[in-house]
Short mmCIF file of C-alpha atoms in Angstrom, two decimals:
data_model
loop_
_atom_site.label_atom_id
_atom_site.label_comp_id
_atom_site.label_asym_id
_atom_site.label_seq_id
_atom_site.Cartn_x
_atom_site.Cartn_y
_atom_site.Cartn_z
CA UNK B 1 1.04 -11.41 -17.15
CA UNK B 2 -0.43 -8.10 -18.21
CA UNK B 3 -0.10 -7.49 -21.97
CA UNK B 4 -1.20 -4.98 -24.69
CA UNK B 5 -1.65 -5.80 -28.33
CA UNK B 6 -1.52 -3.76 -31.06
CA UNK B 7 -3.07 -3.65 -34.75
CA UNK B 8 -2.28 -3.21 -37.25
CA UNK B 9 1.68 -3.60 -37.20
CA UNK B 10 1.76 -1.47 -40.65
CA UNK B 11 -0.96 1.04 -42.02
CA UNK B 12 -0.96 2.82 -45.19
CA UNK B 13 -3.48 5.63 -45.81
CA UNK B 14 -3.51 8.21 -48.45
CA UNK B 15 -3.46 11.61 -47.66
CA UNK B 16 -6.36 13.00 -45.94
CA UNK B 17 -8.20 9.68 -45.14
CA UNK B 18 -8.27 8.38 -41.26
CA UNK B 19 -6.38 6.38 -40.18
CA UNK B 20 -7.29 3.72 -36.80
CA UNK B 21 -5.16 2.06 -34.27
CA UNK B 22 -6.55 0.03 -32.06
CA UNK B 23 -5.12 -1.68 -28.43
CA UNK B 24 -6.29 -4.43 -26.51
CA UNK B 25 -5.23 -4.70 -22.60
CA UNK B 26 -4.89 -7.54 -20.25
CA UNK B 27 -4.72 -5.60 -16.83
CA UNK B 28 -8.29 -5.15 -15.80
CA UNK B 29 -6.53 -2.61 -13.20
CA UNK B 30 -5.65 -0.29 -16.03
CA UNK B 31 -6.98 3.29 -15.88
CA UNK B 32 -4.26 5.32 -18.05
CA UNK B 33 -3.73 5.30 -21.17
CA UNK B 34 -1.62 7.08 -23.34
CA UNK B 35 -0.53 7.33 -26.79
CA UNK B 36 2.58 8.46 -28.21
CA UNK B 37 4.60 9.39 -31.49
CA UNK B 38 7.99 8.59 -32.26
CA UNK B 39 9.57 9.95 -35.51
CA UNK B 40 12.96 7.92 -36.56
CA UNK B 41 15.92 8.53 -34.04
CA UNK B 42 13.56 10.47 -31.74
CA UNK B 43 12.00 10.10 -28.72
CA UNK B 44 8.41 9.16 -28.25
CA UNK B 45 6.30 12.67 -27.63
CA UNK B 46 3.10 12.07 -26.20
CA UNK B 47 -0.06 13.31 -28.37
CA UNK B 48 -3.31 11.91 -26.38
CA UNK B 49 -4.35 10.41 -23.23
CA UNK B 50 -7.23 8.92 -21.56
CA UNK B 51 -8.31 7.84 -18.32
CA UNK B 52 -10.93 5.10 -17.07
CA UNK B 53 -13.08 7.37 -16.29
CA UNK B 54 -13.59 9.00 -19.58
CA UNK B 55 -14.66 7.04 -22.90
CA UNK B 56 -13.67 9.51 -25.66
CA UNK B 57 -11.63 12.11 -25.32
CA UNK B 58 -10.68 14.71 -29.07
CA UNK B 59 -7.59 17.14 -30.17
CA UNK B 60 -8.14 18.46 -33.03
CA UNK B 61 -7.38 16.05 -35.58
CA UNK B 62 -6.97 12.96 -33.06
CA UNK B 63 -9.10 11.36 -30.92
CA UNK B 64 -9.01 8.70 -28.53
CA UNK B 65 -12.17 6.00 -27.05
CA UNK B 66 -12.01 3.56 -24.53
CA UNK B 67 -14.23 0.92 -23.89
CA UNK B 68 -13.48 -0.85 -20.85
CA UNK B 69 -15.51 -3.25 -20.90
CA UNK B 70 -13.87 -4.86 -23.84
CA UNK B 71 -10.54 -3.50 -22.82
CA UNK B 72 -10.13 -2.10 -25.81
CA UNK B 73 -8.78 2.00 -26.85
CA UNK B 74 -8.22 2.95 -30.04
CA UNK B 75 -6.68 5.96 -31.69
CA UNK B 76 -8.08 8.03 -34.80
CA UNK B 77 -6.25 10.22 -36.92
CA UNK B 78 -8.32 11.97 -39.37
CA UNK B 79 -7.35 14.35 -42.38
CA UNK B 80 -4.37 12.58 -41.95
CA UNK B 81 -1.18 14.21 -43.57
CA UNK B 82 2.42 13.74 -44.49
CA UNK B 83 3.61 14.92 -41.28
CA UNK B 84 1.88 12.30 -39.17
CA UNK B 85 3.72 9.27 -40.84
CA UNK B 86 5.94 7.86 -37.80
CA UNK B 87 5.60 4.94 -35.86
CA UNK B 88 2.58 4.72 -33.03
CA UNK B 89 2.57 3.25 -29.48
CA UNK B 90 -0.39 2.44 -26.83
CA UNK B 91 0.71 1.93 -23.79
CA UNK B 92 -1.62 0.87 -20.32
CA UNK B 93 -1.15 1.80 -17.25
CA UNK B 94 -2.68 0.46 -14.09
CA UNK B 95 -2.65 0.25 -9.90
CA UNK B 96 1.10 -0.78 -10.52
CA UNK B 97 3.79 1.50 -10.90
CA UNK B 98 4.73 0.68 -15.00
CA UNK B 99 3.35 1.11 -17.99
CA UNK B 100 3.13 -1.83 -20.40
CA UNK B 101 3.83 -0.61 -24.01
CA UNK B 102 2.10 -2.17 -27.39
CA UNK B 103 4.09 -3.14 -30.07
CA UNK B 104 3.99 -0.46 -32.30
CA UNK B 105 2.25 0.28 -35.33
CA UNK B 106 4.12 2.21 -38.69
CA UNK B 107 1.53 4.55 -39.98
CA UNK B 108 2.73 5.76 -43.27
CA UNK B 109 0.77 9.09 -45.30
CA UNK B 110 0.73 8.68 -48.94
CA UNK B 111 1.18 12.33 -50.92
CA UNK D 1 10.24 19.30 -26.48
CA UNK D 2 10.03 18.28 -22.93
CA UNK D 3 12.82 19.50 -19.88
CA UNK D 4 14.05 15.57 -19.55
CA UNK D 5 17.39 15.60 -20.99
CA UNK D 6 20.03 12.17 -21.38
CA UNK D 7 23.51 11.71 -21.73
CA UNK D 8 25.46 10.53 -23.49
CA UNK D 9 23.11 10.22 -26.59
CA UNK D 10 25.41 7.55 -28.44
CA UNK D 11 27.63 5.06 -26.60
CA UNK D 12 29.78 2.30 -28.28
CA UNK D 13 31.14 -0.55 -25.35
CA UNK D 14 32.17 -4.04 -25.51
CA UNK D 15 30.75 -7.20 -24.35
CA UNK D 16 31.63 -7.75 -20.71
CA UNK D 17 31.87 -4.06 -19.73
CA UNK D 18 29.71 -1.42 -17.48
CA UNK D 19 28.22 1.67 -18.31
CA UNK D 20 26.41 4.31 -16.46
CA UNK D 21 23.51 6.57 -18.36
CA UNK D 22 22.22 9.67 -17.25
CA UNK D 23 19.16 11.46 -17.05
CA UNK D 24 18.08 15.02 -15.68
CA UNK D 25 14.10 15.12 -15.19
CA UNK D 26 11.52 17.68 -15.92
CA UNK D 27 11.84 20.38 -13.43
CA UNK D 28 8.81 19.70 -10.99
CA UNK D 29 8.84 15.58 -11.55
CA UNK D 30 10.09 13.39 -8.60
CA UNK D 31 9.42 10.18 -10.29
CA UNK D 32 11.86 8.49 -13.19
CA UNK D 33 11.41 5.30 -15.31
CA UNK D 34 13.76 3.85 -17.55
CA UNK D 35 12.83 1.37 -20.49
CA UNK D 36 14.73 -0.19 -23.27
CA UNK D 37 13.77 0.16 -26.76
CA UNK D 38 15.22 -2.52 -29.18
CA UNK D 39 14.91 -1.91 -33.08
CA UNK D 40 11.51 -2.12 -34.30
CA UNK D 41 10.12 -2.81 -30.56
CA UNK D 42 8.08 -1.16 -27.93
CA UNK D 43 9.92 0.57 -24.77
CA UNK D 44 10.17 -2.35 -22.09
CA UNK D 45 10.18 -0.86 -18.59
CA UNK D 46 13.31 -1.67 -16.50
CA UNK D 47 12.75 0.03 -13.61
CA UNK D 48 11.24 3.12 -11.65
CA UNK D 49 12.28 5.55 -9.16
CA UNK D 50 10.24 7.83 -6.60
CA UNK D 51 11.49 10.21 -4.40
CA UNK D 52 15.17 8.33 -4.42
CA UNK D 53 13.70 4.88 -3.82
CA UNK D 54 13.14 1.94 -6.22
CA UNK D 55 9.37 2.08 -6.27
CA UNK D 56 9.04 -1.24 -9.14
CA UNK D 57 10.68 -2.95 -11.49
CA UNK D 58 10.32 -5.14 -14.84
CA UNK D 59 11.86 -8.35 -16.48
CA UNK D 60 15.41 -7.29 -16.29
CA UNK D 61 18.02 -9.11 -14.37
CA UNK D 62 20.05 -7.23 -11.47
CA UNK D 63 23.20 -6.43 -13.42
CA UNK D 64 20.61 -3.44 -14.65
CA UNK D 65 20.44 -1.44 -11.53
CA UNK D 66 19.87 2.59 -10.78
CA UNK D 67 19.86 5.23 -8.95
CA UNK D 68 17.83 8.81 -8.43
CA UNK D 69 19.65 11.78 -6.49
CA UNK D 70 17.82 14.24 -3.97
CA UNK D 71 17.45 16.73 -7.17
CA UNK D 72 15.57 13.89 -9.07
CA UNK D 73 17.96 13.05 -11.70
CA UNK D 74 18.36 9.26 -12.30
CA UNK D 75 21.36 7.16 -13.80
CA UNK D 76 20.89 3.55 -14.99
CA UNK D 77 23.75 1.50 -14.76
CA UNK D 78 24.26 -1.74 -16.99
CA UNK D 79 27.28 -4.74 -15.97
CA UNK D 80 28.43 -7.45 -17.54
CA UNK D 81 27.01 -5.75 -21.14
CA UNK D 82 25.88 -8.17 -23.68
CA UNK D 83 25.38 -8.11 -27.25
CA UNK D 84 21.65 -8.01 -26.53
CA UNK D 85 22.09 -4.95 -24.60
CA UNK D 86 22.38 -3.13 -27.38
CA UNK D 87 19.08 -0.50 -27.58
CA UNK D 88 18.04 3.25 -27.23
CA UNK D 89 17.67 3.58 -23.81
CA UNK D 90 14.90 6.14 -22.69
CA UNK D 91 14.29 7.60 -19.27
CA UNK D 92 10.32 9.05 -18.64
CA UNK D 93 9.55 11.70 -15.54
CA UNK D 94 6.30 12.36 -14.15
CA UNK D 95 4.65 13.99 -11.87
CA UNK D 96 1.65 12.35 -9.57
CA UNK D 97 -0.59 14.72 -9.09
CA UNK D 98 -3.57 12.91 -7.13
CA UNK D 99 -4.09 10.16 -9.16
CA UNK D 100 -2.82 11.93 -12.35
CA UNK D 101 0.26 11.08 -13.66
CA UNK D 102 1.80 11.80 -17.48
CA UNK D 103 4.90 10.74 -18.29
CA UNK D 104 7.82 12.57 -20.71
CA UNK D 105 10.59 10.85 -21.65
CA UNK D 106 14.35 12.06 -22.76
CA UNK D 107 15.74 11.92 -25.86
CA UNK D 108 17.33 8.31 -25.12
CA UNK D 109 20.80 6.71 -25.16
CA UNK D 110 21.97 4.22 -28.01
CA UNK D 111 23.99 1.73 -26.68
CA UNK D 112 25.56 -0.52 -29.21
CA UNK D 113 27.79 -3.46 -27.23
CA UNK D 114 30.25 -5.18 -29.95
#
């Protein structure tokens, strides 16, 4: 069934270093793909987003690439700082109507 | 902060009993999704809802079931709750505009079933 995995699970950086997240897809059919935030107890805000048609896409600080070939999108966060510690999500959407979420990855910013 | 709102935002039931969670979309959005979030886990999509129709639906069996009103607001209703029931609860709206569509979700509903 369609799938995406998500790496790492944890990631500590010190402040002002990047940090990477990367996502692997199943659905060959995907073409959206967004990433969110979610702070503790809050909802998940989307920060980036990509379509198929588009390999990188930048915003300020973050960035997004896709390679579809691979099925792979990753997310960079550089100059990274306190404020960005929270927990991470890629999620894939394709031709269907849902969006298949990763599992999550805790980015924590060292002072 | 996005215009998709949820209530209750906490909810405290028993095994065995029914609930009913609301959500009020983004003005403009005629499509609503509701997922599940467990502790420590991704949202897991239950179900969708365009233009007052079921339009897909995940993994869930059918004591989760819904509903979306002509103004686009949604509730998801839950039977039979069981202890694994217990999650935040988050509703998404979007908007399809050609083949764009982003997706906002609510603040969420934590269920705990004792």
């Amino acid at each position: 069934g369609e799938n995406v995995e998500q790496h790492p699970s944890t990631l500590s950086v010190q402040e002002g270093d990047s940090a990477v997240i990367k996502c692997t897809y199943s659905d060959s059919a995907s073409n959206y793909f967004p990433w969110y935030k979610q702070e503790l107890g809050k909802r998940p805000q989307l920060i980036i987003d990509i379509r198929s048609n588009v390999g990188e896409k930048k915003d300020q600080r973050i960035a997004v690439t896709l390679n579809k070939t691979a099925k792979h999108f990753s997310l960079h966060i550089t100059e990274t700082q306190p404020e960005d510690s929270a927990v991470y999500f890629c999620a894939a959407k394709g031709g269907t109507y849902k969006y298949i979420f990763g599992t999550g990855t805790r980015l924590k910013v060292l002072a | 902060e996005t215009g998709v709102t949820q209530s209750p935002t906490h909810l405290i039931k028993t095994r065995g009993q029914q609930v009913t969670l609301r959500c009020s979309s983004q003005s403009g959005h005629n499509t609503v999704s509701w997922y599940q979030q467990a502790l420590g886990q991704g949202p897991q999509f239950i179900f969708q809802y365009y233009r007052e129709e079921e339009n897909g639906r995940g993994n869930f069996p059918p004591r989760f079931s819904g509903l979306q009103f002509p103004n686009y607001s949604s509730e998801l209703n839950v039977n039979a709750l069981e202890l694994d029931d217990s999650a935040l609860y988050l509703c998404a709206s979007s908007s399809t505009t050609g083949s764009q569509e982003t997706q906002y979700f609510g603040p969420g509903t934590r269920l705990l079933v004792l």
